[in-house]
PDB file of C-alpha atoms in Angstrom:
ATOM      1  CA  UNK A   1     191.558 123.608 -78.942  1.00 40.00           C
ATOM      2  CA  UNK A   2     189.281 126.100 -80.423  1.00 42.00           C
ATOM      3  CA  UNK A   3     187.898 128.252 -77.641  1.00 41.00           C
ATOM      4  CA  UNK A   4     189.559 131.123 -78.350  1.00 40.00           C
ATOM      5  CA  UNK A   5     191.758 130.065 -81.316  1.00 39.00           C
ATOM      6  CA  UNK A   6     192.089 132.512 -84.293  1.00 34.00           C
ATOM      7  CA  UNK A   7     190.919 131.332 -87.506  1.00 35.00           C
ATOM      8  CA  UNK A   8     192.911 128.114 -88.693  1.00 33.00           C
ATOM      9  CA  UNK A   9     195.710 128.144 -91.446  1.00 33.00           C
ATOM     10  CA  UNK A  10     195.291 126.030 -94.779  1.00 33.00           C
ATOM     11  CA  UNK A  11     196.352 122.673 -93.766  1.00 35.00           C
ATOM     12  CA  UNK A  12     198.175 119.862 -95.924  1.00 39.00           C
ATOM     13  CA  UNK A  13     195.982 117.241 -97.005  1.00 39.00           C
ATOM     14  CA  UNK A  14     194.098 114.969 -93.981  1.00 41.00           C
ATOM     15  CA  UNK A  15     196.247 111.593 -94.357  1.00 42.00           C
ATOM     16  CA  UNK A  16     194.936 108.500 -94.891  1.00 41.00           C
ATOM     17  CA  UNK A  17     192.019 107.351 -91.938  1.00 48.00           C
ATOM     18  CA  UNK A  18     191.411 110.843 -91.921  1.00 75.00           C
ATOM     19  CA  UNK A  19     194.164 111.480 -89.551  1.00 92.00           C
ATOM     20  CA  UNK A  20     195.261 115.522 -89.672  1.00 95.00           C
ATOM     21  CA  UNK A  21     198.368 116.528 -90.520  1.00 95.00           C
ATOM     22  CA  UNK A  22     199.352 119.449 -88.698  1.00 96.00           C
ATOM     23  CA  UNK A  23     202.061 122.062 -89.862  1.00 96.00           C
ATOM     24  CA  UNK A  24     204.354 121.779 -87.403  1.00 96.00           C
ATOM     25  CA  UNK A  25     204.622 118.124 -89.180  1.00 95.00           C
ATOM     26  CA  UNK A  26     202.833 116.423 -86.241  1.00 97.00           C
ATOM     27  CA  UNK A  27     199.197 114.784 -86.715  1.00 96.00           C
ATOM     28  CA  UNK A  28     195.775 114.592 -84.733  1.00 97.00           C
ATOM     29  CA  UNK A  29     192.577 113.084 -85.972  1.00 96.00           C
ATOM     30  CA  UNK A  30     188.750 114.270 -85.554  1.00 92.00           C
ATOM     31  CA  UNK A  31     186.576 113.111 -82.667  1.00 92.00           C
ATOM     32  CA  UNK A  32     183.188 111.905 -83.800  1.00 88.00           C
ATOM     33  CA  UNK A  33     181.877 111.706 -80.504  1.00 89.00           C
ATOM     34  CA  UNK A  34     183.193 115.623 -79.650  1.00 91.00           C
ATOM     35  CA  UNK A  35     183.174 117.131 -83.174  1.00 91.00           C
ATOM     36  CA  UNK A  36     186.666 119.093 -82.838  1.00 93.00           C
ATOM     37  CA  UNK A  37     189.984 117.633 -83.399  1.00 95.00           C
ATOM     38  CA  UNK A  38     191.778 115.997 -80.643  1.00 95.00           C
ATOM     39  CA  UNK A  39     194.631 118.379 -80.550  1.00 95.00           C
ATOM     40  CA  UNK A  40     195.611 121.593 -82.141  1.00 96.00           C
ATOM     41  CA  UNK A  41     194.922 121.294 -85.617  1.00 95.00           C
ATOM     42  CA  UNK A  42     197.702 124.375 -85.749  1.00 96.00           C
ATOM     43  CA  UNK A  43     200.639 122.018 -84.405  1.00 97.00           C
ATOM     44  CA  UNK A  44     199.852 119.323 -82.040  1.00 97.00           C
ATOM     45  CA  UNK A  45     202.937 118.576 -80.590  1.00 97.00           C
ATOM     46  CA  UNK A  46     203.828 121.978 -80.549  1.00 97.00           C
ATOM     47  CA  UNK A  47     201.123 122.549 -77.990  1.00 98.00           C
ATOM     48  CA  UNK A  48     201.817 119.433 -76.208  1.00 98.00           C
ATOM     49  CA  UNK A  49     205.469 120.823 -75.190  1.00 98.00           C
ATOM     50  CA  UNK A  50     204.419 124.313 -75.121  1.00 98.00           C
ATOM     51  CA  UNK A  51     201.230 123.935 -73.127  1.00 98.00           C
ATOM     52  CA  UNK A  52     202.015 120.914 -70.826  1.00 98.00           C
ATOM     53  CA  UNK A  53     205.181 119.906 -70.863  1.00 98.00           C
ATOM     54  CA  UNK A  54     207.028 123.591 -70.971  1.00 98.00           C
ATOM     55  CA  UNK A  55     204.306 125.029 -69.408  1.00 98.00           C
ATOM     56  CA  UNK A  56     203.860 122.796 -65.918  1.00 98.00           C
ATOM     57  CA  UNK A  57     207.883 122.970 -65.499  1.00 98.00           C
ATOM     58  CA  UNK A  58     207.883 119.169 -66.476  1.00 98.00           C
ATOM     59  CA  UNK A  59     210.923 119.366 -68.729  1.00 98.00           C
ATOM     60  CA  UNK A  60     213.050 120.741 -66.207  1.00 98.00           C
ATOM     61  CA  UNK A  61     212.059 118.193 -63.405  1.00 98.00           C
ATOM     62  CA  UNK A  62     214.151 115.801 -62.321  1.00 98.00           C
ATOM     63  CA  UNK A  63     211.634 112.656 -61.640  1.00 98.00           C
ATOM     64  CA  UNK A  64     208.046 113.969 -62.737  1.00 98.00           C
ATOM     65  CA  UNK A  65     204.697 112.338 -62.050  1.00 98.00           C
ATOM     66  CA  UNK A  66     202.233 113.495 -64.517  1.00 99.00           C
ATOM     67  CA  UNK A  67     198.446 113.227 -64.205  1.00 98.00           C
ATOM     68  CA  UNK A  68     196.052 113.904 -66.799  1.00 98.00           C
ATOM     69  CA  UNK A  69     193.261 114.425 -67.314  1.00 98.00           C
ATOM     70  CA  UNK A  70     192.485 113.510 -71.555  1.00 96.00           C
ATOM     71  CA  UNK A  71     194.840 110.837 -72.680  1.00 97.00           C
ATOM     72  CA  UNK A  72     193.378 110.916 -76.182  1.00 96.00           C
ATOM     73  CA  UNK A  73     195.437 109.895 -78.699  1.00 97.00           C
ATOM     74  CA  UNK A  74     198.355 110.205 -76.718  1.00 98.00           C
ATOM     75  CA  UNK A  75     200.597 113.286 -78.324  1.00 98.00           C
ATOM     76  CA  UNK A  76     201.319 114.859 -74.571  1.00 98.00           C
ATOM     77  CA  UNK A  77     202.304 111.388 -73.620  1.00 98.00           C
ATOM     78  CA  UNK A  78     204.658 110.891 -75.784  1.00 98.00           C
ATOM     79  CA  UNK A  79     206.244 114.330 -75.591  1.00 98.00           C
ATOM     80  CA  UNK A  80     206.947 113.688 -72.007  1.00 98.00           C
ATOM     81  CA  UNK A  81     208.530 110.514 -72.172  1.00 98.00           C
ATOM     82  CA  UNK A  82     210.495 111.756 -75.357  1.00 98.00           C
ATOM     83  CA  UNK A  83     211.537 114.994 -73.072  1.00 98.00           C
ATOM     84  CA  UNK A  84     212.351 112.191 -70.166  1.00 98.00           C
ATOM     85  CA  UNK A  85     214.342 110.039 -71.938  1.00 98.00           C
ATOM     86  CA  UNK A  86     216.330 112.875 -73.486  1.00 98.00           C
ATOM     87  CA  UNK A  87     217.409 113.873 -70.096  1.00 98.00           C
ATOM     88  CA  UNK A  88     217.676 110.390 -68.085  1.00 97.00           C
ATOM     89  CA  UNK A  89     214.665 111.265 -66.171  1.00 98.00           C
ATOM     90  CA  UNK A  90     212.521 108.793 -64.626  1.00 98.00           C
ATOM     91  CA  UNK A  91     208.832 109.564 -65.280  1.00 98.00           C
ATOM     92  CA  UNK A  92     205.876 108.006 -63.734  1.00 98.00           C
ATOM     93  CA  UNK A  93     202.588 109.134 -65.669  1.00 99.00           C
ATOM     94  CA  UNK A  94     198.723 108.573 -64.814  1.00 98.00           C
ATOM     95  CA  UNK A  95     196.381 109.324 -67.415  1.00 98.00           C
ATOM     96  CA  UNK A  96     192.356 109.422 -67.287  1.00 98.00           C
ATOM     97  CA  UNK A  97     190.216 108.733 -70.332  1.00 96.00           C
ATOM     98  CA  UNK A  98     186.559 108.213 -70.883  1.00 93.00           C
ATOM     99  CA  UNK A  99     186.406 107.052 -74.295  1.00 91.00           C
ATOM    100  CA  UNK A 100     189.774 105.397 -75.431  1.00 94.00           C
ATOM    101  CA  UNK A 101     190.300 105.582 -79.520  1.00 93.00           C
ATOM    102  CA  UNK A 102     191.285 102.045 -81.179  1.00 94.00           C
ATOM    103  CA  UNK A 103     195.005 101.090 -81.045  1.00 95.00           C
ATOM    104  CA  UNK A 104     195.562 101.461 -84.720  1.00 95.00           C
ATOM    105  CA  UNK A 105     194.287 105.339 -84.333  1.00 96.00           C
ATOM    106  CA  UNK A 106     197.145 105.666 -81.807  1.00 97.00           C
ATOM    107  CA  UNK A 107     199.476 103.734 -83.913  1.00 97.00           C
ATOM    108  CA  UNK A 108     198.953 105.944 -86.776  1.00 96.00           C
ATOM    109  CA  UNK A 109     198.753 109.391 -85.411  1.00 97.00           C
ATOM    110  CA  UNK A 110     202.137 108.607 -82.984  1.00 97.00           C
ATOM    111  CA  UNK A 111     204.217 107.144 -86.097  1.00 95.00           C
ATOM    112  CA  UNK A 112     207.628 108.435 -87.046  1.00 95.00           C
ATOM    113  CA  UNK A 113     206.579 111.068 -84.227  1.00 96.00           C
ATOM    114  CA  UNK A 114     208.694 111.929 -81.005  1.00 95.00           C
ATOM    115  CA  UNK A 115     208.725 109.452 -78.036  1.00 97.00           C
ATOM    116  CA  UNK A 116     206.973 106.528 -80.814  1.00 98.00           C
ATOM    117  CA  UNK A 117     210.531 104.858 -81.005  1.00 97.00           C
ATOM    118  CA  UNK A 118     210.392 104.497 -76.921  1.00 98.00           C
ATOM    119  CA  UNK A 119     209.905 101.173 -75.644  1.00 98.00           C
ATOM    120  CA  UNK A 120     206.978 102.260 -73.051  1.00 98.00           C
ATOM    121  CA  UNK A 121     204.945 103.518 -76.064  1.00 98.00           C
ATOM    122  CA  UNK A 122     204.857 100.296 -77.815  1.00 97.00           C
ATOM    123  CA  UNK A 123     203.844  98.296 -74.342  1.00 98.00           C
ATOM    124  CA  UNK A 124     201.184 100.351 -74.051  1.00 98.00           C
ATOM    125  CA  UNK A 125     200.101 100.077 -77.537  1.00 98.00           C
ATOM    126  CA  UNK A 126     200.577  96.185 -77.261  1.00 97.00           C
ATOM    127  CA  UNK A 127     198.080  96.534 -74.043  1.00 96.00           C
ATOM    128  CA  UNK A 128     196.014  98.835 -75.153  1.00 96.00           C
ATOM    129  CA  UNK A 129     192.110  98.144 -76.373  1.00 93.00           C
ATOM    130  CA  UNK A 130     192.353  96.965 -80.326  1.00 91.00           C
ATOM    131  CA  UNK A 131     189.092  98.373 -80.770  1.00 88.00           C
ATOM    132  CA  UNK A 132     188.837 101.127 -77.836  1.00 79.00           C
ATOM    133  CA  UNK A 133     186.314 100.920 -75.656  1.00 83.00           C
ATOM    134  CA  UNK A 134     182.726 101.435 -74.418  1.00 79.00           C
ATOM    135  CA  UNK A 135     180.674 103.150 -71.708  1.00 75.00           C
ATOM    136  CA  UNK A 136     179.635  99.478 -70.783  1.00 82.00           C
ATOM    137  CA  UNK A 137     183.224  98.716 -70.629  1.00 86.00           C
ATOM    138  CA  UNK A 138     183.988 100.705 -68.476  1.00 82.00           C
ATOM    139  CA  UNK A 139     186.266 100.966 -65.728  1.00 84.00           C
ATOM    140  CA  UNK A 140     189.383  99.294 -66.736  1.00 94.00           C
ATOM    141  CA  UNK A 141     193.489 100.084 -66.157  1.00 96.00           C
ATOM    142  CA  UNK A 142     196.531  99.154 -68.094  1.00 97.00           C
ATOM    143  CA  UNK A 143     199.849  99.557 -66.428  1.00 98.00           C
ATOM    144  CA  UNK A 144     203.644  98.914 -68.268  1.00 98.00           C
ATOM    145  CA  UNK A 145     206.852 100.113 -67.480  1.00 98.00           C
ATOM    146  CA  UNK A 146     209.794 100.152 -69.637  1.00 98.00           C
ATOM    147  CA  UNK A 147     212.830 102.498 -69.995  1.00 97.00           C
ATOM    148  CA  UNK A 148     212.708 104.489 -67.338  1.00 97.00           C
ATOM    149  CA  UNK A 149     208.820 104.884 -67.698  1.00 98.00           C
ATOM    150  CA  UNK A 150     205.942 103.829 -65.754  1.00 98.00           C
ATOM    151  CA  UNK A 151     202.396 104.609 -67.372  1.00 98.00           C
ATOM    152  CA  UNK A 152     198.925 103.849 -65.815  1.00 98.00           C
ATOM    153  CA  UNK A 153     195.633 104.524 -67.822  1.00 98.00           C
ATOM    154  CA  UNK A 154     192.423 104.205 -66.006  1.00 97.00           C
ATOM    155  CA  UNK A 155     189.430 103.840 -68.667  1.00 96.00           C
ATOM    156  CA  UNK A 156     186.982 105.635 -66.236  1.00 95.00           C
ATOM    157  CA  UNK A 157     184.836 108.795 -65.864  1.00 94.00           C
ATOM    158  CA  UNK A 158     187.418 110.740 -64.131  1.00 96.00           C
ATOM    159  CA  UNK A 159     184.617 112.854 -63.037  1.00 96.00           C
ATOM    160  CA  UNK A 160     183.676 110.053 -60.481  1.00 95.00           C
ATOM    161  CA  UNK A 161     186.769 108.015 -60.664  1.00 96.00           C
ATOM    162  CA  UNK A 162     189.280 107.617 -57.712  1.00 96.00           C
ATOM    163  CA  UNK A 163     192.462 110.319 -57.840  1.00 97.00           C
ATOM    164  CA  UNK A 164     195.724 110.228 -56.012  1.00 97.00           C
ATOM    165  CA  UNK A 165     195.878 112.344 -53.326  1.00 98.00           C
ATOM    166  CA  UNK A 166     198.308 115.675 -53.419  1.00 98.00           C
ATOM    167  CA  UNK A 167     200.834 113.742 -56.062  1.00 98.00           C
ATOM    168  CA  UNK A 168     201.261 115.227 -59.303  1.00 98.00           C
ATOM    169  CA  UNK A 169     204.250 117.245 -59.927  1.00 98.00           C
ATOM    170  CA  UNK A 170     202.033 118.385 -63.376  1.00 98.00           C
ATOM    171  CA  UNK A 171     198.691 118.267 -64.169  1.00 98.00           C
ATOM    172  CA  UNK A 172     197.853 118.290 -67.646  1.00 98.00           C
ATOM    173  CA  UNK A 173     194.200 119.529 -67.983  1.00 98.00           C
ATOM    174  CA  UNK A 174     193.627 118.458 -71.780  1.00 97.00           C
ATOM    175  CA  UNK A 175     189.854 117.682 -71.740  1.00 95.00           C
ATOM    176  CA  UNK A 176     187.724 118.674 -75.046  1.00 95.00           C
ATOM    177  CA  UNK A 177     187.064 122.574 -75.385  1.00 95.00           C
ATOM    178  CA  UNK A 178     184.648 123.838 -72.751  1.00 95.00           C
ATOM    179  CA  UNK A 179     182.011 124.140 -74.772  1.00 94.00           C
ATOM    180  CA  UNK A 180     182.412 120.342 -76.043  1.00 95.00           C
ATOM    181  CA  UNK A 181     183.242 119.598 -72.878  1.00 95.00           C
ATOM    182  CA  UNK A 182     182.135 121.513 -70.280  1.00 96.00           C
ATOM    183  CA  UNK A 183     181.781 118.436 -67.313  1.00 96.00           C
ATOM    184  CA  UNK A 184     185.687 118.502 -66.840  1.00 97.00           C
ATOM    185  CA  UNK A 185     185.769 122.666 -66.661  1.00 98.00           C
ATOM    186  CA  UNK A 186     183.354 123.110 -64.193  1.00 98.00           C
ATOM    187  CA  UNK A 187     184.516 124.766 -60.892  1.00 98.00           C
ATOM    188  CA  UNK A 188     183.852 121.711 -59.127  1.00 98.00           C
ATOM    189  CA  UNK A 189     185.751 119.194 -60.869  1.00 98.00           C
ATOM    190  CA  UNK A 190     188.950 122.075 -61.019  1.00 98.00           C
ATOM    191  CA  UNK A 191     188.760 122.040 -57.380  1.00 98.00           C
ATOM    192  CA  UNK A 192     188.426 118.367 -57.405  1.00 97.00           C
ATOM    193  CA  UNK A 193     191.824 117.747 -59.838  1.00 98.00           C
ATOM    194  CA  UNK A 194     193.815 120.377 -58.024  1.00 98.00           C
ATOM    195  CA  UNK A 195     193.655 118.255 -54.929  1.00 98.00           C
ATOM    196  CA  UNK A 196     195.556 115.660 -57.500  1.00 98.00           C
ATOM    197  CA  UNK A 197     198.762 117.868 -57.160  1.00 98.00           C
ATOM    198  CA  UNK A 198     201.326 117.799 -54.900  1.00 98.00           C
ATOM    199  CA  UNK A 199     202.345 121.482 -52.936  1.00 98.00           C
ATOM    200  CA  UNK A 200     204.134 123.412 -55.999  1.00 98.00           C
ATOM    201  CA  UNK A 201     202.829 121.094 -58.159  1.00 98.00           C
ATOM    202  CA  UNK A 202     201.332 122.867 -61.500  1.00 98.00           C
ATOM    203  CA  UNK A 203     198.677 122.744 -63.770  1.00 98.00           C
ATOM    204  CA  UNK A 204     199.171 123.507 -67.523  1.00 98.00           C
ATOM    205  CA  UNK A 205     196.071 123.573 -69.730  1.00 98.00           C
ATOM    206  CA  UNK A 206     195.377 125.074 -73.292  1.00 97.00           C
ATOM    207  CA  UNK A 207     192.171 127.200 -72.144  1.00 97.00           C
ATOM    208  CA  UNK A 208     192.513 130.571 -71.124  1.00 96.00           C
ATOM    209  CA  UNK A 209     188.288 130.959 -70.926  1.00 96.00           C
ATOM    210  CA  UNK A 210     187.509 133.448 -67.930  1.00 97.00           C
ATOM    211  CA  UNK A 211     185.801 131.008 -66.300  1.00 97.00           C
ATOM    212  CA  UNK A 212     188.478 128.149 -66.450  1.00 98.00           C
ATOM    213  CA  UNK A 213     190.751 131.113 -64.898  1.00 98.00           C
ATOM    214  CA  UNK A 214     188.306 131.900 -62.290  1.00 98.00           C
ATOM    215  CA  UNK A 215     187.507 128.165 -61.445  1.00 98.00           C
ATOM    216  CA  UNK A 216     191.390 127.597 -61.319  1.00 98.00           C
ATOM    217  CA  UNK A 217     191.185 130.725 -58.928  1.00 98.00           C
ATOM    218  CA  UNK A 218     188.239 129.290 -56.589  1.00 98.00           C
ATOM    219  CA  UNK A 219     190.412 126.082 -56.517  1.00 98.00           C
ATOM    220  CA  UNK A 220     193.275 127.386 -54.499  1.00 98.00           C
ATOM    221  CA  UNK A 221     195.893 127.358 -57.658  1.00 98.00           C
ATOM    222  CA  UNK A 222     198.231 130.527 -58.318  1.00 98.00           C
ATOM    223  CA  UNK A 223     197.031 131.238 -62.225  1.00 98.00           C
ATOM    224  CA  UNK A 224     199.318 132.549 -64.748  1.00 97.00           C
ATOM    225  CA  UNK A 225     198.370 133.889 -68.270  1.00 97.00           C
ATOM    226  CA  UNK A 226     201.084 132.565 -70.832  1.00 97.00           C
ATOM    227  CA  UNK A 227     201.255 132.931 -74.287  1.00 97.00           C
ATOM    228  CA  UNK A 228     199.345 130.613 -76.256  1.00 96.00           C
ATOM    229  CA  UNK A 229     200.679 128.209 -78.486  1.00 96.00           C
ATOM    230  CA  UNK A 230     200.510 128.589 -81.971  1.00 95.00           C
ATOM    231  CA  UNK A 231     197.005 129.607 -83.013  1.00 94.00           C
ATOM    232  CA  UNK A 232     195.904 130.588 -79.471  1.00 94.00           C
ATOM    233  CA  UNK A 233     196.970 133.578 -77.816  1.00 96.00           C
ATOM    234  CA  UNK A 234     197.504 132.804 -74.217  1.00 97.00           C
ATOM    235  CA  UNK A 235     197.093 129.707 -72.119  1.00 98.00           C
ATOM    236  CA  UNK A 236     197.344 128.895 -68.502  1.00 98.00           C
ATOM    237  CA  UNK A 237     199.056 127.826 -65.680  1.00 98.00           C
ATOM    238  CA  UNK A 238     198.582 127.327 -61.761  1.00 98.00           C
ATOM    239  CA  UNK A 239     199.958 126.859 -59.151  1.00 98.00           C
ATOM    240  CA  UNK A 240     199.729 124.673 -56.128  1.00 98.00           C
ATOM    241  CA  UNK A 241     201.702 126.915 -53.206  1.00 94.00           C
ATOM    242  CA  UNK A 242     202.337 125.653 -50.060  1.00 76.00           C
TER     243      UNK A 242
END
């Protein structure tokens, strides 16, 4: 995401849709409603492992339970359960979204990509919103579990919704830039989604803004300045202790 990102490298042409291909081979698209790409236009699954799964410890869990917060178009979703099924680890996954993009955007973006052969990723395509979804619409959940996976999107304003209680092993805090964005970076909310994880639970998030570190901070979380991935140069992470 662009907060801080240095100035982008010439990209291969957008593919059809106007879906971006990245040059770590992976693809995003371009939010209308948010004007910025969805994920790093400099490698978006190379940010999804780097960020979230690498950086929250994820990969190296045993039986993770992810929570998100910014399903989108679903690359960080599918790097997990590709990670998971790698290993023969069971993965339960809750992800929040205000504004889901039609099924054929996820279709598109996630094909050939990793985790797209897995079986949960085509249930939750097959229940997934053809045409996405409206404010009006609004809340609804899907729920499937197959191969080792069990998913569970709520289609709400996570900024009011209902969160579980102290049970994330990760939290993956993947919400539009903070200034596209700035509801789901506000100390509040932080201090509200920290409560999400579970004691040395962590939080993994592209931004390394000052005042996403200092929110992160107020919220009780351990931070840690990483390096960023490609085309950022540091991200963080924090720490639920205790």
């Amino acid at each position: 995401m662009p907060d801080d990102a240095s100035p982008l490298p010439t990209l291969p042409d957008a593919a059809p849709g106007g879906i971006l291909l990245t040059p770590d081979g992976s693809r995003t698209a371009h939010s209308v409603r948010f004007g910025e790409a969805y994920g790093s236009r400099h490698g978006a699954a190379a940010q999804a492992r780097h960020v979230f799964l690498e950086g929250t410890g994820t990969h190296l869990h045993p039986a993770p339970r992810v929570l998100e917060v910014g399903f989108g178009l679903g690359v960080n979703f599918r790097a997990t359960v590709a990670d998971a099924a790698a290993r023969g680890a069971a993965l339960a996954y809750h992800a929040f979204e205000f504004d889901p993009a039609p099924r054929a955007l996820l279709r598109e973006v996630g094909s050939g990509g990793q985790g797209a052969a897995h079986p949960v990723w085509e249930a939750l395509l097959a229940a997934w919103p053809e045409s996405g979804l409206g404010p009006q619409d609004l809340p609804q959940e899907i729920q499937v579990q197959a191969g080792g996976v069990s998913v569970t999107v709520t289609f709400a304003d996570v900024l009011t919704a209902a969160l579980p209680d102290a049970w994330a092993s990760a939290l993956y805090l993947d919400g539009f830039s903070p200034s596209r964005n700035p509801e789901v970076w506000t100390p509040e909310f932080v201090a509200r989604v920290a409560g999400t994880l579970a004691p040395g639970g962590v939080l993994g998030t592209y931004s390394a803004a000052g005042h996403v570190r200092r929110a992160l901070e107020a919220a009780g979380l351990r931070v840690e300045r990483r390096p960023g991935a490609p085309g950022k140069r540091e991200c963080l992470r924090a720490v639920r202790e205790g």
